[in-house]
Coordinates of C-alpha atoms in Angstrom, one line a residue:
X1 CA -20.3 11.5 -65.9
X2 CA -19.6 15.0 -64.5
X3 CA -16.7 15.9 -62.2
X4 CA -19.6 16.7 -59.6
X5 CA -21.3 13.5 -60.0
X6 CA -17.7 11.9 -59.4
X7 CA -17.5 13.8 -56.5
X8 CA -20.7 13.3 -54.9
X9 CA -20.1 9.0 -55.8
X10 CA -16.7 9.1 -54.2
X11 CA -18.3 10.8 -51.4
X12 CA -20.8 8.1 -51.1
X13 CA -18.3 5.4 -50.9
X14 CA -15.8 6.9 -48.8
X15 CA -19.1 7.1 -46.4
X16 CA -20.0 3.8 -46.9
X17 CA -16.9 2.5 -45.7
X18 CA -16.0 4.4 -42.3
X19 CA -17.8 2.9 -39.4
X20 CA -21.6 3.3 -39.2
X21 CA -20.5 5.6 -35.0
X22 CA -17.4 6.7 -35.2
X23 CA -16.2 8.6 -32.2
X24 CA -15.3 6.3 -29.2
X25 CA -17.4 8.8 -26.7
X26 CA -20.8 10.9 -26.9
X27 CA -20.5 14.4 -24.7
X28 CA -23.7 14.9 -22.6
X29 CA -23.3 18.8 -21.2
X30 CA -25.2 18.4 -18.0
X31 CA -27.0 21.1 -16.0
X32 CA -25.8 22.4 -12.9
X33 CA -29.2 23.5 -11.3
X34 CA -26.9 26.2 -9.3
X35 CA -25.7 29.4 -10.5
X36 CA -22.4 30.5 -11.8
X37 CA -20.2 31.7 -14.4
X38 CA -18.5 28.4 -15.2
X39 CA -19.4 25.2 -14.0
X40 CA -16.8 22.0 -13.5
X41 CA -17.2 18.6 -13.3
X42 CA -15.4 17.0 -10.4
X43 CA -16.4 13.1 -9.7
X44 CA -18.3 10.7 -11.7
X45 CA -20.7 7.7 -8.9
X46 CA -18.7 4.5 -9.2
X47 CA -20.6 1.9 -10.7
X48 CA -20.5 -1.1 -13.9
X49 CA -22.3 -2.6 -16.6
X50 CA -22.8 -6.4 -16.9
X51 CA -20.6 -6.7 -19.8
X52 CA -16.7 -6.5 -18.6
X53 CA -16.0 -4.1 -21.6
X54 CA -18.7 -1.8 -20.2
X55 CA -20.7 1.1 -21.8
X56 CA -18.5 0.3 -25.1
X57 CA -20.9 -2.6 -25.5
X58 CA -24.1 -2.3 -23.0
X59 CA -25.6 0.5 -24.2
X60 CA -25.6 3.0 -21.8
X61 CA -27.4 5.9 -23.6
X62 CA -26.8 9.4 -21.9
X63 CA -25.0 7.8 -18.9
X64 CA -28.3 8.7 -17.2
X65 CA -27.2 5.7 -14.2
X66 CA -24.0 7.5 -13.3
X67 CA -24.7 10.5 -11.8
X68 CA -21.8 13.9 -12.0
X69 CA -20.7 16.0 -9.1
X70 CA -19.5 19.6 -10.2
X71 CA -19.2 22.9 -8.6
X72 CA -19.0 26.6 -10.2
X73 CA -17.1 29.4 -9.8
X74 CA -17.4 33.1 -10.4
X75 CA -14.0 33.7 -10.1
X76 CA -10.9 31.9 -9.4
X77 CA -10.3 30.6 -5.7
X78 CA -7.9 32.9 -3.3
X79 CA -6.2 29.4 -2.3
X80 CA -7.9 26.1 -2.7
X81 CA -11.1 24.8 -1.1
X82 CA -9.9 21.6 -1.1
X83 CA -6.0 22.0 -0.1
X84 CA -4.8 21.7 3.9
X85 CA -2.4 24.2 2.8
X86 CA -2.2 27.0 0.6
X87 CA -0.7 26.3 -3.2
X88 CA -0.8 22.6 -1.7
X89 CA 3.0 23.6 0.0
X90 CA 2.7 26.6 2.3
X91 CA 2.7 24.8 5.2
X92 CA 4.7 27.7 7.0
X93 CA 1.9 30.2 5.5
X94 CA 4.2 32.6 4.5
X95 CA 3.4 33.4 1.2
X96 CA -0.8 33.5 2.3
X97 CA 0.6 36.1 5.4
X98 CA 1.9 38.1 3.0
X99 CA -1.0 38.7 1.0
X100 CA -0.7 40.4 -2.8
X101 CA 2.9 40.1 -2.1
X102 CA 3.0 36.7 -1.5
X103 CA 0.5 35.5 -3.9
X104 CA 3.3 36.9 -6.3
X105 CA 6.2 35.2 -4.6
X106 CA 4.7 32.3 -5.5
X107 CA 4.3 32.3 -8.9
X108 CA 7.3 33.7 -9.5
X109 CA 9.2 31.4 -7.3
X110 CA 7.2 28.6 -8.0
X111 CA 5.4 28.6 -11.3
X112 CA 8.4 30.8 -13.0
X113 CA 5.3 32.7 -15.2
X114 CA 6.4 36.3 -17.0
X115 CA 2.5 37.1 -16.3
X116 CA 2.7 36.8 -12.3
X117 CA 1.6 40.4 -11.7
X118 CA -2.0 39.1 -13.5
X119 CA -1.7 35.6 -11.9
X120 CA -1.3 37.3 -8.9
X121 CA -4.0 40.0 -9.1
X122 CA -6.5 37.3 -10.2
X123 CA -6.2 34.9 -6.8
X124 CA -5.7 38.1 -4.3
X125 CA -8.1 39.8 -5.2
X126 CA -10.6 36.6 -4.8
X127 CA -8.4 35.6 -1.2
X128 CA -9.1 39.5 -0.3
X129 CA -12.6 39.7 -1.0
X130 CA -13.2 36.4 1.3
X131 CA -11.5 36.8 4.2
X132 CA -11.9 40.6 4.2
X133 CA -15.0 41.6 2.4
X134 CA -18.1 39.1 2.3
X135 CA -18.7 35.9 2.6
X136 CA -20.2 35.9 -1.0
X137 CA -20.4 32.0 -2.6
X138 CA -18.1 31.3 -5.2
X139 CA -18.0 27.5 -5.2
X140 CA -21.6 26.0 -5.2
X141 CA -21.4 22.1 -5.5
X142 CA -24.2 19.8 -7.2
X143 CA -24.9 16.8 -8.2
X144 CA -27.2 16.1 -11.8
X145 CA -28.8 19.4 -11.5
X146 CA -29.3 19.2 -8.1
X147 CA -27.7 21.6 -5.6
X148 CA -26.1 20.2 -2.7
X149 CA -25.2 22.6 -0.1
X150 CA -25.1 21.8 3.6
X151 CA -26.2 23.8 6.6
X152 CA -24.6 27.2 6.8
X153 CA -22.3 26.5 3.9
X154 CA -20.9 29.1 2.1
X155 CA -18.1 27.9 -0.4
X156 CA -18.8 23.9 -1.3
X157 CA -16.6 21.4 -2.8
X158 CA -16.9 17.8 -4.3
X159 CA -13.8 15.5 -4.4
X160 CA -15.8 12.2 -5.0
X161 CA -19.1 10.5 -5.2
X162 CA -19.9 7.1 -2.9
X163 CA -21.3 4.2 -4.7
X164 CA -24.7 5.0 -3.9
X165 CA -24.0 8.6 -5.6
X166 CA -23.5 10.7 -1.8
X167 CA -21.1 13.6 -1.9
X168 CA -17.8 13.6 -0.9
X169 CA -16.5 16.7 0.4
X170 CA -16.0 20.0 2.7
X171 CA -17.7 22.8 3.1
X172 CA -16.6 26.3 4.8
X173 CA -18.8 28.4 6.9
X174 CA -18.2 31.6 9.3
X175 CA -16.3 29.9 11.5
X176 CA -14.3 26.8 10.2
X177 CA -12.7 27.0 6.7
X178 CA -13.4 23.5 6.0
X179 CA -15.3 20.9 7.5
X180 CA -15.9 17.4 6.1
X181 CA -19.3 16.5 5.2
X182 CA -20.1 12.3 3.8
X183 CA -22.8 9.9 4.2
X184 CA -20.3 8.2 7.3
X185 CA -20.2 10.8 9.9
X186 CA -18.6 10.5 13.0
X187 CA -18.8 13.2 16.6
X188 CA -14.9 12.8 17.0
X189 CA -14.7 14.0 13.4
X190 CA -17.1 17.1 14.0
X191 CA -15.1 18.4 17.4
X192 CA -12.0 18.8 14.9
X193 CA -11.4 22.4 14.5
X194 CA -10.8 21.6 10.8
X195 CA -11.6 18.5 8.5
X196 CA -12.3 17.2 4.9
X197 CA -13.6 14.2 3.2
X198 CA -12.1 12.7 0.2
X199 CA -12.9 9.7 -0.8
X200 CA -15.8 6.7 0.8
X201 CA -16.8 3.8 0.2
X202 CA -20.2 4.4 2.2
X203 CA -18.7 2.7 5.6
X204 CA -15.5 4.3 5.7
X205 CA -14.2 7.7 5.2
X206 CA -10.7 9.3 4.5
X207 CA -9.4 12.8 4.3
X208 CA -7.5 15.1 7.5
X209 CA -8.3 16.9 10.5
X210 CA -6.7 20.3 11.8
X211 CA -5.9 21.5 15.0
X212 CA -7.3 25.4 14.1
X213 CA -10.1 26.5 12.0
X214 CA -8.4 28.5 9.6
X215 CA -11.1 31.3 10.5
X216 CA -9.9 34.7 12.2
X217 CA -7.3 35.3 14.3
X218 CA -6.7 31.1 13.6
X219 CA -6.3 31.7 9.8
X220 CA -2.4 30.6 10.0
X221 CA -0.5 28.0 11.6
X222 CA -2.4 25.0 11.7
X223 CA -1.1 21.3 11.2
X224 CA -3.6 18.2 9.8
X225 CA -3.1 14.8 9.8
X226 CA -4.6 12.0 7.4
X227 CA -7.7 10.5 8.9
X228 CA -10.2 7.7 8.5
X229 CA -13.4 7.1 10.5
X230 CA -16.7 5.1 10.0
X231 CA -19.8 5.7 12.2
X232 CA -18.1 4.2 15.5
X233 CA -14.4 4.7 15.2
X234 CA -11.9 7.5 13.7
X235 CA -8.3 7.0 13.8
X236 CA -5.8 10.1 12.8
X237 CA -2.5 8.5 11.0
X238 CA 1.0 9.5 12.8
X239 CA 3.3 12.2 11.7
X240 CA 5.7 10.3 9.5
X241 CA 8.0 13.4 10.6
X242 CA 7.2 13.2 14.5
X243 CA 6.9 17.0 14.6
X244 CA 3.6 19.3 15.0
X245 CA 5.7 22.4 14.3
X246 CA 9.3 22.5 14.0
X247 CA 10.3 26.3 13.5
X248 CA 8.1 28.2 10.9
X249 CA 7.2 24.9 9.4
X250 CA 3.5 22.8 10.6
X251 CA 3.3 19.4 9.5
X252 CA 0.7 18.6 7.5
X253 CA -1.0 15.1 6.1
X254 CA -4.2 13.9 4.3
X255 CA -5.6 10.8 3.0
X256 CA -6.9 10.9 -0.4
X257 CA -8.5 7.5 -1.3
X258 CA -8.5 3.7 0.0
X259 CA -8.7 0.0 -0.7
X260 CA -10.0 -2.5 1.9
X261 CA -8.1 -6.1 0.9
X262 CA -10.0 -8.4 2.9
X263 CA -8.0 -11.6 1.3
X264 CA -4.9 -9.5 2.6
X265 CA -6.2 -8.7 5.7
X266 CA -5.1 -4.9 5.1
X267 CA -6.3 -1.9 4.5
X268 CA -4.2 0.6 1.8
X269 CA -4.3 4.7 1.9
X270 CA -2.9 7.1 -0.2
X271 CA -2.3 10.6 -0.2
X272 CA 0.6 12.5 1.7
X273 CA 2.2 12.8 5.2
X274 CA 5.0 15.2 6.8
X275 CA 9.0 13.7 6.8
X276 CA 12.0 15.2 8.0
X277 CA 12.1 19.0 7.7
X278 CA 8.4 19.7 7.1
X279 CA 8.5 17.9 3.8
X280 CA 4.9 16.7 2.7
X281 CA 5.4 13.9 0.4
X282 CA 3.4 11.3 -1.8
X283 CA 3.0 8.6 0.9
X284 CA 1.4 4.9 1.1
X285 CA -0.5 4.2 4.0
X286 CA -1.3 0.4 5.3
X287 CA -3.3 -0.6 7.5
X288 CA -2.5 -4.0 9.8
X289 CA -6.0 -5.3 9.2
X290 CA -9.3 -5.3 7.2
X291 CA -11.3 -3.1 9.6
X292 CA -9.5 -0.1 9.1
X293 CA -10.3 2.1 12.3
X294 CA -9.0 -1.0 14.2
X295 CA -5.5 -1.4 12.8
X296 CA -2.2 -0.3 13.4
X297 CA -0.7 2.6 10.6
X298 CA 2.6 2.7 9.1
X299 CA 3.3 5.2 6.3
X300 CA 5.5 4.2 3.1
X301 CA 7.3 6.7 1.6
X302 CA 6.7 7.0 -2.6
X303 CA 10.5 7.5 -3.5
X304 CA 10.9 9.0 -7.0
X305 CA 8.4 11.3 -6.1
X306 CA 9.5 13.0 -2.6
X307 CA 10.4 16.9 -2.1
X308 CA 14.3 16.2 -1.0
X309 CA 16.1 13.9 -3.9
X310 CA 20.1 13.5 -3.4
X311 CA 20.3 16.4 -1.1
X312 CA 18.1 18.7 -3.3
X313 CA 14.7 20.2 -3.5
X314 CA 13.9 18.6 -6.5
X315 CA 9.9 19.2 -5.9
X316 CA 8.2 21.7 -3.9
X317 CA 5.8 18.7 -2.7
X318 CA 3.7 15.2 -3.8
X319 CA 0.7 13.7 -3.9
X320 CA -0.8 10.2 -4.3
X321 CA -4.5 10.7 -5.1
X322 CA -6.0 7.3 -6.1
X323 CA -5.7 3.5 -5.4
X324 CA -7.7 0.9 -7.2
X325 CA -8.1 -2.8 -5.8
X326 CA -5.7 -4.1 -8.2
X327 CA -3.3 -2.2 -5.5
X328 CA -2.2 0.6 -8.6
X329 CA -1.5 3.9 -7.0
X330 CA -1.2 7.3 -9.5
X331 CA -0.2 11.1 -8.2
X332 CA 1.6 13.7 -8.9
X333 CA 4.7 15.8 -7.8
X334 CA 5.3 19.2 -8.4
X335 CA 8.5 20.1 -9.6
X336 CA 10.3 22.8 -7.7
X337 CA 11.0 26.4 -8.6
X338 CA 14.5 25.8 -8.4
X339 CA 14.7 22.8 -10.5
X340 CA 12.6 23.1 -13.6
X341 CA 12.2 20.8 -16.0
X342 CA 12.8 21.1 -20.1
X343 CA 11.1 24.4 -19.5
X344 CA 9.0 24.5 -16.6
X345 CA 8.5 23.6 -13.1
X346 CA 5.4 21.5 -13.8
X347 CA 3.4 19.4 -11.9
X348 CA 4.3 15.8 -12.5
X349 CA 1.9 12.9 -13.3
X350 CA 3.3 9.1 -11.7
X351 CA 2.3 5.7 -11.0
X352 CA 3.6 3.1 -8.9
X353 CA 2.2 -0.4 -10.4
X354 CA 1.7 -2.2 -6.9
X355 CA 1.4 -0.5 -3.4
X356 CA 2.6 -3.5 -1.9
X357 CA 5.6 -3.8 -3.2
X358 CA 8.3 -4.3 -1.3
X359 CA 10.2 -1.0 -2.6
X360 CA 7.7 1.4 -3.7
X361 CA 9.0 3.7 -6.3
X362 CA 7.0 6.6 -8.7
X363 CA 7.0 6.1 -12.8
X364 CA 6.3 9.7 -14.5
X365 CA 4.0 9.5 -17.5
X366 CA 6.0 9.4 -20.7
X367 CA 6.0 8.8 -24.1
X368 CA 3.2 9.3 -26.4
X369 CA 1.6 12.7 -24.9
X370 CA 3.7 12.9 -22.4
X371 CA 6.0 14.7 -23.1
X372 CA 9.6 15.4 -21.4
X373 CA 8.7 17.3 -18.4
X374 CA 5.2 17.1 -19.4
X375 CA 2.5 18.7 -16.5
X376 CA -0.9 18.2 -15.3
X377 CA -3.1 17.5 -12.8
X378 CA -4.3 13.5 -12.3
X379 CA -8.4 12.4 -12.2
X380 CA -8.6 9.4 -11.1
X381 CA -8.3 5.3 -11.9
X382 CA -10.7 2.8 -12.2
X383 CA -10.3 -1.1 -11.4
X384 CA -9.5 -2.0 -15.3
X385 CA -6.4 0.8 -15.0
X386 CA -7.7 3.0 -16.7
X387 CA -6.5 6.7 -16.3
X388 CA -7.9 10.4 -16.7
X389 CA -6.9 13.5 -15.7
X390 CA -5.7 16.8 -17.7
X391 CA -1.8 17.1 -19.3
X392 CA -0.1 20.0 -20.9
X393 CA -0.8 19.5 -25.0
X394 CA 2.0 22.5 -25.4
X395 CA 5.6 22.3 -24.9
X396 CA 7.0 26.3 -25.0
X397 CA 9.0 27.2 -22.6
X398 CA 6.7 27.9 -19.6
X399 CA 9.8 29.2 -17.4
X400 CA 9.8 33.3 -17.8
X401 CA 7.4 32.8 -20.7
X402 CA 3.5 31.8 -20.5
X403 CA 0.9 28.9 -19.3
X404 CA 1.2 25.7 -21.8
X405 CA -2.2 24.7 -22.9
X406 CA -3.8 21.5 -21.4
X407 CA -6.3 18.9 -22.2
X408 CA -7.6 16.1 -21.0
X409 CA -6.5 12.9 -21.3
X410 CA -7.2 8.9 -20.7
X411 CA -4.6 6.6 -20.5
X412 CA -4.9 2.2 -20.8
X413 CA -2.4 1.3 -18.9
X414 CA -3.0 -1.7 -18.6
X415 CA -1.4 -5.3 -16.7
X416 CA 0.0 -4.8 -13.5
X417 CA 1.2 -7.0 -10.8
X418 CA -2.1 -7.6 -8.7
X419 CA -4.0 -7.9 -12.0
X420 CA -6.2 -11.1 -10.9
X421 CA -5.9 -13.2 -13.9
X422 CA -9.6 -13.8 -14.4
X423 CA -9.3 -10.0 -15.4
X424 CA -6.6 -9.8 -17.8
X425 CA -8.6 -10.9 -20.9
X426 CA -11.3 -7.8 -20.0
X427 CA -8.1 -5.4 -19.5
X428 CA -6.5 -6.1 -22.4
X429 CA -9.9 -6.0 -24.7
X430 CA -10.4 -2.8 -23.4
X431 CA -6.9 -1.8 -23.8
X432 CA -7.1 -2.6 -27.5
X433 CA -10.2 -0.2 -27.4
X434 CA -7.6 2.6 -27.4
X435 CA -5.2 1.2 -29.3
X436 CA -3.4 0.7 -26.7
X437 CA -2.0 4.0 -26.1
X438 CA -3.0 7.4 -24.2
X439 CA -4.6 10.0 -26.3
X440 CA -6.2 13.6 -25.9
X441 CA -9.6 12.9 -24.8
X442 CA -10.7 15.6 -27.7
X443 CA -9.6 13.0 -30.8
X444 CA -12.0 10.8 -28.8
X445 CA -14.7 12.5 -29.4
X446 CA -14.2 13.2 -33.3
X447 CA -16.4 12.0 -35.9
X448 CA -19.3 9.4 -37.5
X449 CA -23.0 10.2 -36.1
X450 CA -22.1 12.4 -32.5
X451 CA -20.0 14.5 -34.5
X452 CA -21.9 17.6 -34.9
X453 CA -23.0 17.7 -31.3
X454 CA -19.1 16.8 -30.0
X455 CA -17.8 19.5 -32.0
X456 CA -19.2 22.3 -30.1
X457 CA -17.0 21.2 -27.5
X458 CA -13.7 20.6 -26.4
X459 CA -12.0 18.7 -23.3
X460 CA -10.2 20.7 -21.1
X461 CA -10.3 18.3 -17.4
X462 CA -11.3 14.3 -17.0
X463 CA -11.8 14.4 -13.4
X464 CA -12.9 10.9 -12.6
X465 CA -13.8 7.7 -14.6
X466 CA -16.1 5.1 -13.2
X467 CA -15.6 1.0 -14.1
X468 CA -18.6 1.1 -17.0
X469 CA -16.1 4.2 -18.5
X470 CA -18.0 6.4 -17.6
X471 CA -15.8 10.0 -17.7
X472 CA -16.8 13.6 -15.5
X473 CA -15.1 16.2 -17.1
X474 CA -14.8 19.7 -17.8
X475 CA -15.2 21.4 -21.3
X476 CA -15.0 24.9 -23.3
X477 CA -17.8 25.2 -25.3
X478 CA -19.0 26.7 -28.4
X479 CA -22.6 26.7 -29.1
X480 CA -23.6 25.4 -32.6
X481 CA -19.9 24.0 -33.0
X482 CA -16.1 25.0 -33.7
X483 CA -15.8 26.1 -37.1
X484 CA -13.7 23.0 -37.8
X485 CA -13.2 20.0 -36.1
X486 CA -8.9 20.8 -35.5
X487 CA -8.1 21.1 -31.9
X488 CA -7.5 24.6 -32.8
X489 CA -10.6 26.0 -34.2
X490 CA -11.9 29.4 -33.9
X491 CA -15.4 29.4 -32.4
X492 CA -17.3 32.0 -34.6
X493 CA -14.3 33.2 -36.6
X494 CA -12.1 34.0 -33.4
X495 CA -15.9 36.3 -32.6
X496 CA -18.0 33.8 -30.9
X497 CA -18.6 33.6 -27.1
X498 CA -17.2 30.3 -25.6
X499 CA -18.0 29.0 -21.5
X500 CA -17.1 26.6 -19.2
X501 CA -19.2 23.7 -18.8
X502 CA -19.7 20.3 -17.3
X503 CA -19.7 17.4 -19.1
X504 CA -20.2 13.0 -18.8
X505 CA -18.1 11.3 -21.4
X506 CA -20.4 7.9 -22.5
X507 CA -18.6 5.7 -24.3
X508 CA -20.7 4.2 -27.5
X509 CA -22.1 0.7 -27.5
X510 CA -20.2 -0.9 -30.7
X511 CA -17.4 1.8 -30.7
X512 CA -13.4 0.1 -30.9
X513 CA -10.2 1.3 -32.1
X514 CA -11.6 1.7 -35.7
X515 CA -13.7 4.4 -35.0
X516 CA -10.5 6.7 -33.9
X517 CA -10.4 9.8 -35.9
X518 CA -7.6 12.1 -34.3
X519 CA -8.0 15.8 -35.1
X520 CA -5.7 17.8 -37.0
X521 CA -4.5 21.3 -35.7
X522 CA -5.1 24.1 -38.3
X523 CA -2.4 25.3 -39.8
X524 CA -3.1 29.4 -38.8
X525 CA -2.6 29.7 -35.5
X526 CA -5.8 30.7 -33.5
X527 CA -6.1 33.4 -30.7
X528 CA -9.5 33.2 -29.0
X529 CA -11.4 36.4 -28.6
X530 CA -14.9 35.3 -27.4
X531 CA -16.4 37.4 -24.4
X532 CA -18.1 34.1 -22.6
X533 CA -15.0 32.4 -20.6
X534 CA -14.2 36.2 -18.5
X535 CA -11.9 35.5 -16.4
X536 CA -11.7 31.6 -17.5
X537 CA -10.4 32.4 -20.9
X538 CA -6.7 33.4 -19.6
X539 CA -7.0 31.3 -16.4
X540 CA -8.9 27.6 -16.8
X541 CA -5.0 26.6 -17.4
X542 CA -4.1 26.6 -13.9
X543 CA -8.2 27.1 -12.2
X544 CA -8.2 23.3 -10.9
X545 CA -4.1 23.3 -11.1
X546 CA -3.9 23.7 -7.1
X547 CA -0.4 21.6 -7.2
X548 CA 1.0 23.6 -9.7
X549 CA 4.5 24.6 -9.7
X550 CA 12.0 29.4 -7.9
X551 CA 12.1 28.0 -3.8
X552 CA 11.6 31.5 -1.7

């Protein structure tokens, strides 16, 4: 027998021994239906399947039952269209008032990059255009190929989708920097100078309201407060610090997500509130009624994630981003530039296992893919305690260096104190699919019958996950496929064109832990040269990192 025949026979035998459908996820690109150089996935419609394992058992095909929401960008935001204040921490508006110099100062003092002139120039030019030049839209929102543009909107963002697939977010107009929109409207809300909406169950919506419009002469020096509303009721959550204005600082607050505990007769919200010295700290809001707009509300500080720790401003700000029915809270705390950790003033991700506990303490992600001082952005959590987001995939020194590359992850956290005993079996079974540990999602899209299609994408960010296991995400695409399946493969030998696209990650029915084929790393360093990313080739690491990182 020839050596060629022997190799062919061996290949057949090896192939037969492998799972028929390797990889855990199918990557499904979503057409935006609006124009834009880059397309980002921001939310997935809530939903379940008949089987507790979700789409890993029930065949969800291309995930058409769960709508994806997204946005486009032609340039980076001047500062976030989402956040209440610039860089999610500038509640004196000092950085933003100083124009270009302020952008550069923020980068130098809070991020520490060696490339701050470039970083600042990119964002300042965008801010200048939005503030002094034109109202040319930059952020166009969509749901599954259909544009979502409220009347009079310039820039629109979608933070989440409610259970019926309706958008929840905010938009700018010629007279307001931000105005909330969702299926739940309220006359008190519309009378506010600014408003933002973050999450809704179709009956109640949570977000924030501000005292000035953020436009024209009121561009600076406004305060905001957490809020929850229904069609017939509106509640503004009291400031924990007690002062709207303190010297040069303006109180800020925001509710980002909520859960109504009908059995316990309480409502839990998460976000951030204003505390002493006008610090913006991650908070659990507790309403003493299962009717949120009739409740009396209190604020519980999330310790270990707050700004001031033992007399030092270890963090510049923090926020709790999501809560699920098990009362698990996730969030992020931006390390102060004056106290970098492991060479970076990073945005660290944390978890609080029980929002109802008498002592609320954050535990930062650590171990496996989460190395000491790793930074990232929280995406979301479903009711099976599966957490998604993005995390540093490189651990070189950022401070006085360059930004680390980031990639999307999934973290099957497992049981928590409030997990219903009837669901323990399902959570255990779903966690086993991931070998009971966190993964970069690129490692879970490799191999099997989907390998050729999936190899066109490297998953940059995971923004949301529903109970069926479908994930909204953003990917970098090399049409036709990268040169190899490795994490750092070239596109067209380094000369191909890459672009940023919105994708769904849909679990493959029948896939289990045996299907996982982690991607390798090429031994030669890669430097992407494709022209397709434009500004994104250099800024995608930080474009949506609005809480990303020397104290000024």
